[in-house]
Amino acid sequence: PSTGFTFSAMYRQADQVARALAAGRPPVPQAAYPRRHRWMDAVALRALDRGGVGGPEFFDRLFDRNPAERVLRFLDGRTTPAEEIAIMNSTRLMPMIAATAGDAVHRVRDRLRPTRPAPAIPPAVVGDALGAGGAPRPT
């Protein structure tokens, strides 16, 4: 989802919605990307965000070590598991392992942490909260 191929996914989903509506079915499209692609996207973003890999280096390696068509299918969420292994093998191992471990820890922590209540919404400001000269009015 973070690759810029969102428009391709939006097009696929719009087509699914249109077909469903034409057939009288509820207009609910499939997920834009397979679950494993969303996970790999999260891991790659974590590696990039945490500085484990640099963006230009990461994409240079992907395109240098794989056919462009495979990389583009991967970025669009349309590769097979075998192609994904080839893609993974073209990245730097240690930063990606660290990003995978960090993602796993984050997911486990989110499942174990009780949901926090939403923060209280402050009361609305009624009338002119500032007095003459822009100074707050005494309460």
XYZ file of C-alpha atoms in Angstrom:
139
model
C 0.000 0.000 0.000
C 2.876 2.420 0.576
C 4.504 1.807 -2.787
C 2.545 4.225 -4.905
C 0.621 1.412 -6.559
C -2.481 2.474 -4.653
C -4.126 3.682 -7.852
C -3.807 0.243 -9.381
C -5.485 -1.282 -6.328
C -8.171 1.410 -6.352
C -8.885 0.618 -9.998
C -9.234 -3.105 -9.205
C -11.559 -2.384 -6.296
C -13.647 0.102 -8.298
C -14.085 -2.567 -10.966
C -15.207 -5.071 -8.317
C -17.692 -2.573 -6.884
C -19.108 -1.787 -10.340
C -19.478 -5.481 -11.188
C -21.148 -6.203 -7.856
C -23.598 -3.339 -8.285
C -24.401 -4.437 -11.851
C -25.108 -7.947 -10.547
C -27.281 -6.644 -7.674
C -24.780 -7.712 -5.000
C -23.473 -5.571 -2.132
C -20.628 -3.355 -3.396
C -17.929 -4.714 -1.105
C -14.556 -5.209 -2.801
C -11.883 -7.677 -1.771
C -8.923 -6.383 0.221
C -6.706 -4.227 -1.987
C -3.678 -6.413 -1.277
C -3.180 -9.944 0.009
C -2.478 -10.157 3.733
C 1.096 -11.336 3.184
C 1.803 -8.310 0.986
C 0.469 -5.958 3.657
C 2.776 -7.663 6.167
C 5.805 -7.409 3.853
C 4.953 -3.756 3.269
C 4.896 -3.151 7.030
C 8.282 -4.844 7.453
C 9.847 -2.872 4.590
C 8.462 0.396 5.961
C 9.842 -0.432 9.404
C 13.298 -1.149 7.928
C 13.201 2.133 5.996
C 11.798 4.156 8.897
C 14.264 2.830 11.467
C 17.218 3.453 9.157
C 18.077 -0.220 8.695
C 18.050 0.334 4.953
C 18.095 3.463 2.849
C 15.363 3.965 0.272
C 17.582 4.345 -2.804
C 19.777 1.395 -1.778
C 16.752 -0.782 -1.017
C 15.091 -0.169 -4.380
C 18.405 -0.314 -6.287
C 18.980 -3.811 -4.905
C 15.432 -4.906 -5.711
C 15.707 -3.817 -9.343
C 19.359 -4.879 -9.795
C 18.741 -8.418 -8.546
C 15.279 -9.112 -9.975
C 13.564 -8.695 -13.332
C 11.734 -5.351 -13.383
C 8.432 -7.123 -14.118
C 8.755 -9.161 -10.908
C 9.507 -6.090 -8.792
C 6.567 -4.213 -10.292
C 4.228 -7.184 -9.673
C 5.564 -7.359 -6.117
C 4.935 -3.664 -5.526
C 1.411 -4.153 -6.871
C 0.729 -7.152 -4.604
C 0.533 -9.672 -7.443
C 3.508 -11.981 -6.922
C 3.544 -15.648 -6.002
C 5.170 -16.870 -2.784
C 8.135 -18.196 -4.828
C 8.658 -14.770 -6.403
C 8.415 -13.151 -2.974
C 11.207 -15.377 -1.678
C 13.371 -14.244 -4.607
C 12.544 -10.624 -3.766
C 13.365 -11.177 -0.087
C 16.676 -12.799 -1.005
C 17.682 -9.630 -2.834
C 17.443 -7.427 0.262
C 20.022 -7.004 3.013
C 19.369 -9.840 5.453
C 20.163 -8.373 8.887
C 18.146 -5.129 8.597
C 15.159 -7.074 7.293
C 15.414 -9.644 10.101
C 15.556 -6.789 12.621
C 12.525 -5.140 10.987
C 10.635 -8.456 10.987
C 11.407 -8.987 14.682
C 10.388 -5.406 15.487
C 7.133 -5.860 13.607
C 6.417 -9.120 15.466
C 7.094 -7.504 18.855
C 4.866 -4.566 17.950
C 2.011 -6.862 16.895
C 2.267 -9.030 20.033
C 2.409 -5.941 22.262
C -0.696 -4.527 20.548
C -2.597 -7.766 21.182
C -1.565 -7.972 24.830
C -2.040 -4.305 25.698
C -5.546 -3.534 26.875
C -7.254 -0.979 24.723
C -6.957 2.477 26.142
C -10.009 4.663 26.470
C -10.180 7.548 24.046
C -8.845 10.791 25.489
C -11.467 13.125 26.891
C -12.596 15.816 24.522
C -12.028 19.244 26.057
C -15.117 21.384 26.527
C -16.002 23.789 23.750
C -14.907 27.385 24.115
C -18.014 29.512 24.371
C -17.948 33.198 23.507
C -14.799 35.289 23.466
C -12.209 33.454 25.541
C -9.859 36.432 25.394
C -10.534 39.736 27.084
C -9.473 43.180 25.956
C -5.974 43.332 24.526
C -5.851 39.590 23.893
C -5.283 38.702 27.546
C -7.221 35.705 28.875
C -10.300 36.658 30.868
C -10.165 35.785 34.538
C -12.407 32.896 35.462
